[in-house]
Tab-separated table of C-alpha atoms in Angstrom:
chain	number	residue	atom	x	y	z
Q	1	MET	CA	166.983	44.620	80.376
Q	2	ARG	CA	170.277	46.341	81.045
Q	3	LEU	CA	170.873	47.293	84.673
Q	4	LEU	CA	173.421	49.999	85.378
Q	5	VAL	CA	174.700	51.336	88.668
Q	6	GLY	CA	173.572	54.932	89.102
Q	7	ASN	CA	170.442	54.572	86.952
Q	8	THR	CA	166.876	54.883	88.255
Q	9	TYR	CA	164.200	52.298	87.447
Q	10	LYS	CA	160.515	51.786	88.245
Q	11	SER	CA	159.179	48.971	90.434
Q	12	ASN	CA	155.801	47.341	89.900
Q	13	ASN	CA	154.109	48.743	93.004
Q	14	TYR	CA	156.537	50.760	95.096
Q	15	GLY	CA	157.724	53.645	92.930
Q	16	ASP	CA	161.164	54.452	91.564
Q	17	PHE	CA	164.434	53.057	92.855
Q	18	LYS	CA	168.069	53.710	92.079
Q	19	ILE	CA	170.833	51.125	91.757
Q	20	VAL	CA	173.571	52.324	94.099
Q	21	GLY	CA	175.885	49.325	94.103
Q	22	ILE	CA	176.540	45.795	92.885
Q	23	TYR	CA	178.066	42.649	94.407
Q	24	SER	CA	180.537	40.527	92.520
Q	25	ASP	CA	178.015	37.661	92.560
Q	26	GLY	CA	175.517	39.754	90.584
Q	27	ARG	CA	173.247	41.001	93.374
Q	28	PHE	CA	172.273	44.668	93.357
Q	29	ILE	CA	172.023	47.272	96.105
Q	30	ILE	CA	169.061	49.565	95.464
Q	31	ARG	CA	167.625	52.634	97.200
Q	32	PHE	CA	164.013	53.737	96.818
Q	33	VAL	CA	163.655	57.365	95.800
Q	34	GLU	CA	160.605	58.173	97.936
Q	35	THR	CA	161.696	56.779	101.317
Q	36	GLY	CA	165.416	56.113	101.045
Q	37	TYR	CA	164.891	52.457	101.951
Q	38	THR	CA	167.943	50.455	100.867
Q	39	THR	CA	167.994	46.719	100.235
Q	40	ILE	CA	169.841	43.967	98.349
Q	41	VAL	CA	168.057	42.062	95.582
Q	42	GLU	CA	168.729	39.363	93.023
Q	43	ARG	CA	169.023	40.320	89.362
Q	44	GLN	CA	165.900	38.410	88.226
Q	45	ILE	CA	163.730	40.026	90.902
Q	46	LEU	CA	165.026	43.420	89.840
Q	47	ILE	CA	164.292	42.761	86.181
Q	48	ARG	CA	160.714	41.765	87.021
Q	49	GLY	CA	160.215	44.891	89.111
Q	50	LYS	CA	159.150	42.811	92.127
Q	51	VAL	CA	161.086	44.806	94.681
Q	52	LYS	CA	159.372	46.070	97.844
Q	53	ASP	CA	159.884	49.307	99.737
Q	54	LYS	CA	159.405	48.253	103.368
Q	55	LYS	CA	159.494	51.845	104.598
Q	56	ARG	CA	156.477	52.832	102.560
Q	57	ALA	CA	153.055	53.095	104.234
Q	58	THR	CA	151.421	50.104	102.572
Q	59	VAL	CA	149.161	48.719	105.325
Q	60	TYR	CA	145.769	50.480	105.111
Q	61	GLY	CA	147.604	53.443	103.648
Q	62	VAL	CA	149.332	54.352	106.943
Q	63	GLY	CA	151.237	51.355	108.346
Q	64	VAL	CA	154.966	50.907	107.711
Q	65	ILE	CA	156.271	47.343	108.132
Q	66	GLY	CA	160.023	47.944	107.947
Q	67	ASP	CA	162.492	45.077	107.669
Q	68	LYS	CA	163.629	44.578	111.269
Q	69	TYR	CA	161.016	42.029	112.381
Q	70	PRO	CA	159.123	39.286	110.511
Q	71	CYS	CA	155.364	39.409	110.003
Q	72	GLN	CA	155.123	35.637	110.091
Q	73	VAL	CA	157.214	32.607	110.993
Q	74	GLY	CA	156.686	29.186	109.436
Q	75	GLY	CA	153.646	30.437	107.568
Q	76	LYS	CA	151.977	31.599	110.808
Q	77	ARG	CA	151.374	35.272	111.590
Q	78	LYS	CA	153.356	36.718	114.470
Q	79	LEU	CA	151.122	37.852	117.319
Q	80	GLU	CA	152.672	41.313	117.160
Q	81	TYR	CA	151.783	41.644	113.494
Q	82	ALA	CA	148.237	40.337	113.956
Q	83	LEU	CA	147.623	42.875	116.743
Q	84	TRP	CA	149.222	45.700	114.754
Q	85	LYS	CA	147.320	45.038	111.557
Q	86	GLY	CA	144.046	44.541	113.440
Q	87	MET	CA	144.538	47.899	115.159
Q	88	LEU	CA	145.127	49.647	111.813
Q	89	ARG	CA	142.143	47.873	110.259
Q	90	ARG	CA	139.784	49.093	112.965
Q	91	CYS	CA	140.936	52.686	112.489
Q	92	TYR	CA	141.493	52.966	108.739
Q	93	SER	CA	139.268	50.412	107.006
Q	94	SER	CA	135.888	51.844	105.956
Q	95	LYS	CA	134.613	48.302	105.570
Q	96	GLU	CA	135.545	47.471	109.166
Q	97	GLN	CA	134.003	50.677	110.490
Q	98	ALA	CA	130.775	49.966	108.632
Q	99	LYS	CA	130.549	46.756	110.676
Q	100	ASN	CA	131.742	48.382	113.914
Q	101	PRO	CA	130.756	52.090	113.981
Q	102	THR	CA	132.252	52.499	117.469
Q	103	TYR	CA	135.668	52.738	115.794
Q	104	GLU	CA	134.712	55.764	113.676
Q	105	GLY	CA	137.073	58.620	114.482
Q	106	CYS	CA	139.712	56.344	116.014
Q	107	THR	CA	143.330	56.875	114.977
Q	108	VAL	CA	146.779	55.397	115.560
Q	109	SER	CA	149.755	57.422	116.799
Q	110	ASP	CA	152.700	57.977	114.473
Q	111	ASN	CA	154.860	55.642	116.563
Q	112	PHE	CA	152.282	52.856	116.463
Q	113	LYS	CA	151.969	53.161	112.686
Q	114	CYS	CA	155.471	51.699	112.575
Q	115	TYR	CA	155.434	47.903	112.984
Q	116	GLU	CA	159.006	47.892	114.301
Q	117	TYR	CA	158.116	50.311	117.096
Q	118	PHE	CA	154.899	48.479	117.970
Q	119	TYR	CA	156.739	45.138	117.987
Q	120	GLU	CA	159.315	46.398	120.487
Q	121	TRP	CA	156.638	48.102	122.599
Q	122	CYS	CA	154.768	44.788	122.925
Q	123	GLN	CA	157.821	43.017	124.344
Q	124	LYS	CA	157.915	45.456	127.273
Q	125	GLN	CA	154.232	45.219	128.207
Q	126	LYS	CA	152.842	43.182	131.081
Q	127	GLY	CA	150.297	40.655	129.874
Q	128	PHE	CA	151.528	40.544	126.272
Q	129	GLY	CA	151.410	37.029	124.864
Q	130	LEU	CA	149.375	35.575	127.704
Q	131	PRO	CA	146.432	33.407	126.562
Q	132	ASP	CA	143.208	35.396	126.035
Q	133	TRP	CA	144.795	38.774	126.791
Q	134	GLN	CA	143.791	41.630	124.475
Q	135	LEU	CA	145.113	45.025	123.380
Q	136	ASP	CA	142.954	47.727	124.996
Q	137	LYS	CA	142.794	51.478	124.344
Q	138	ASP	CA	139.764	52.423	126.475
Q	139	LEU	CA	140.723	51.846	130.107
Q	140	LEU	CA	143.649	54.189	130.730
Q	141	VAL	CA	142.080	57.320	129.213
Q	142	LYS	CA	138.343	57.921	129.414
Q	143	GLY	CA	136.736	58.480	126.013
Q	144	ASN	CA	140.017	57.747	124.261
Q	145	LYS	CA	140.084	57.477	120.457
Q	146	VAL	CA	143.830	57.060	119.875
Q	147	TYR	CA	145.920	53.887	119.941
Q	148	SER	CA	149.311	54.856	121.371
Q	149	GLU	CA	151.937	53.787	123.886
Q	150	ASP	CA	150.391	56.172	126.433
Q	151	THR	CA	146.808	54.971	126.033
Q	152	CYS	CA	147.132	51.225	125.438
Q	153	CYS	CA	147.744	48.226	127.651
Q	154	PHE	CA	146.967	44.512	127.674
Q	155	LEU	CA	143.989	43.171	129.604
Q	156	PRO	CA	142.667	39.648	130.121
Q	157	TRP	CA	139.523	38.887	128.154
Q	158	GLU	CA	137.592	38.530	131.409
Q	159	ILE	CA	138.312	42.117	132.473
Q	160	ASN	CA	137.910	43.553	128.994
Q	161	THR	CA	134.486	41.964	128.697
Q	162	ALA	CA	133.441	43.155	132.154
Q	163	LEU	CA	134.301	46.741	131.198
Q	164	ILE	CA	132.078	46.777	128.125
Q	165	MET	CA	128.823	48.626	128.701
Q	166	TRP	CA	126.410	46.705	126.488
Q	167	GLN	CA	123.474	48.854	125.459
Q	168	ASN	CA	119.918	47.693	126.041
Q	169	ILE	CA	118.692	46.611	122.589
Q	170	LYS	CA	115.218	48.128	122.994
Q	171	LYS	CA	116.671	51.276	124.598
Q	172	GLU	CA	113.642	51.539	126.885
Q	173	THR	CA	115.753	51.186	130.017
Q	174	PRO	CA	119.370	51.871	131.052
Q	175	VAL	CA	121.983	49.168	130.565
Q	176	GLY	CA	121.645	46.465	133.223
Q	177	VAL	CA	117.957	47.175	133.771
Q	178	ARG	CA	114.878	45.351	132.505
Q	179	LYS	CA	111.212	46.188	132.871
Q	180	ILE	CA	108.921	43.639	134.498
Q	181	GLY	CA	105.300	44.760	134.415
Q	182	ASN	CA	105.354	48.286	135.766
Q	183	LYS	CA	108.465	47.639	137.877
Q	184	TYR	CA	112.209	47.566	137.114
Q	185	GLN	CA	114.867	45.005	137.934
Q	186	GLY	CA	118.626	45.422	137.939
Q	187	TYR	CA	120.796	42.539	136.722
Q	188	CYS	CA	124.470	41.949	136.068
Q	189	CYS	CA	126.431	38.942	134.844
Q	190	VAL	CA	129.466	38.256	137.030
Q	191	GLY	CA	130.775	35.180	135.248
Q	192	ALA	CA	130.129	32.857	132.360
Q	193	LYS	CA	127.193	31.209	134.108
Q	194	THR	CA	126.370	33.541	136.985
Q	195	CYS	CA	123.971	36.485	136.927
Q	196	VAL	CA	122.939	38.648	139.894
Q	197	THR	CA	119.412	40.093	139.956
Q	198	SER	CA	117.817	42.637	142.231
Q	199	ILE	CA	114.435	43.080	143.821
Q	200	LEU	CA	111.852	45.000	141.803
Q	201	TYR	CA	112.112	48.774	141.971
Q	202	ASP	CA	109.633	51.518	141.154
Q	203	THR	CA	112.057	53.416	138.895
Q	204	PRO	CA	114.751	52.441	136.365
Q	205	GLU	CA	117.193	54.754	138.158
Q	206	GLU	CA	116.999	52.677	141.325
Q	207	ALA	CA	117.484	49.456	139.374
Q	208	PHE	CA	120.467	50.961	137.571
Q	209	LYS	CA	122.125	51.843	140.886
Q	210	PHE	CA	121.970	48.150	141.778
Q	211	TYR	CA	123.523	47.164	138.440
Q	212	LYS	CA	126.269	49.783	138.849
Q	213	PHE	CA	127.120	48.548	142.361
Q	214	ILE	CA	127.404	44.905	141.273
Q	215	LYS	CA	129.384	45.844	138.156
Q	216	GLU	CA	131.888	47.853	140.166
Q	217	GLN	CA	132.287	45.072	142.721
Q	218	ARG	CA	132.934	42.595	139.924
Q	219	ILE	CA	135.590	44.765	138.282
Q	220	HIS	CA	137.326	45.479	141.599
Q	221	GLN	CA	137.477	41.750	142.347
Q	222	LEU	CA	138.918	40.964	138.916
Q	223	ALA	CA	141.539	43.668	139.399
Q	224	ARG	CA	142.612	42.045	142.660
Q	225	ASP	CA	142.658	38.589	141.053
Q	226	TYR	CA	144.943	39.749	138.222
Q	227	LYS	CA	146.984	42.328	140.150
Q	228	GLU	CA	150.356	40.609	139.741
Q	229	LEU	CA	149.930	40.314	135.965
Q	230	LEU	CA	148.384	43.699	135.188
Q	231	ASP	CA	150.110	46.865	134.039
Q	232	GLU	CA	150.318	49.114	137.118
Q	233	ARG	CA	148.437	51.867	135.249
Q	234	ALA	CA	145.604	49.472	134.455
Q	235	PHE	CA	145.348	48.253	138.059
Q	236	GLU	CA	145.097	51.818	139.347
Q	237	ARG	CA	142.353	52.673	136.859
Q	238	LEU	CA	140.391	49.524	137.722
């Protein structure tokens, strides 16, 4: 295959590219037609068409990796990349949404679709990289469906779990309420092995008020415990 500077060729999976320069050692400088991404490649890779356009949206059809930061080091995924790809999967994978319908309708901001931007955003966030801390999109904005720099923060697993409103499986009573005979009892777990239960009430509404009180007390206490590590926005919301 003859490779000439100025000519346009087709890659295996990333569209057309143009050879815009050549090094004296035989390496080529190419620019992809669709995105303008420019890179340097060896002759044999070029001949095989195995060149990659890192500015193309290849991750779930929307995510752009770029070439500024690695996705893995020493064969192990970077935390930033794992979080970024997981976020895109939840929003743009039909298979994932079939398993977790709560993510239907969720989207990712244009900035967060760029791995380079997300990577740099992570470095500035309180709680990033701490053991058992998770990326959260639900606390800062009520009813939020968009992952973005304005709606996301990092929370410890303990707080994130406490914020989840698990639905009663039988749906006969509100969350945090169970029926005992013709009475209702409020209950709330406040730790891995600790659960608080109420007296028996005549109505589920009364039992739910008990659950709500205990739940709020638990979240307020966790916020105080983690205050120094939390994003200021998250602490205020908690």
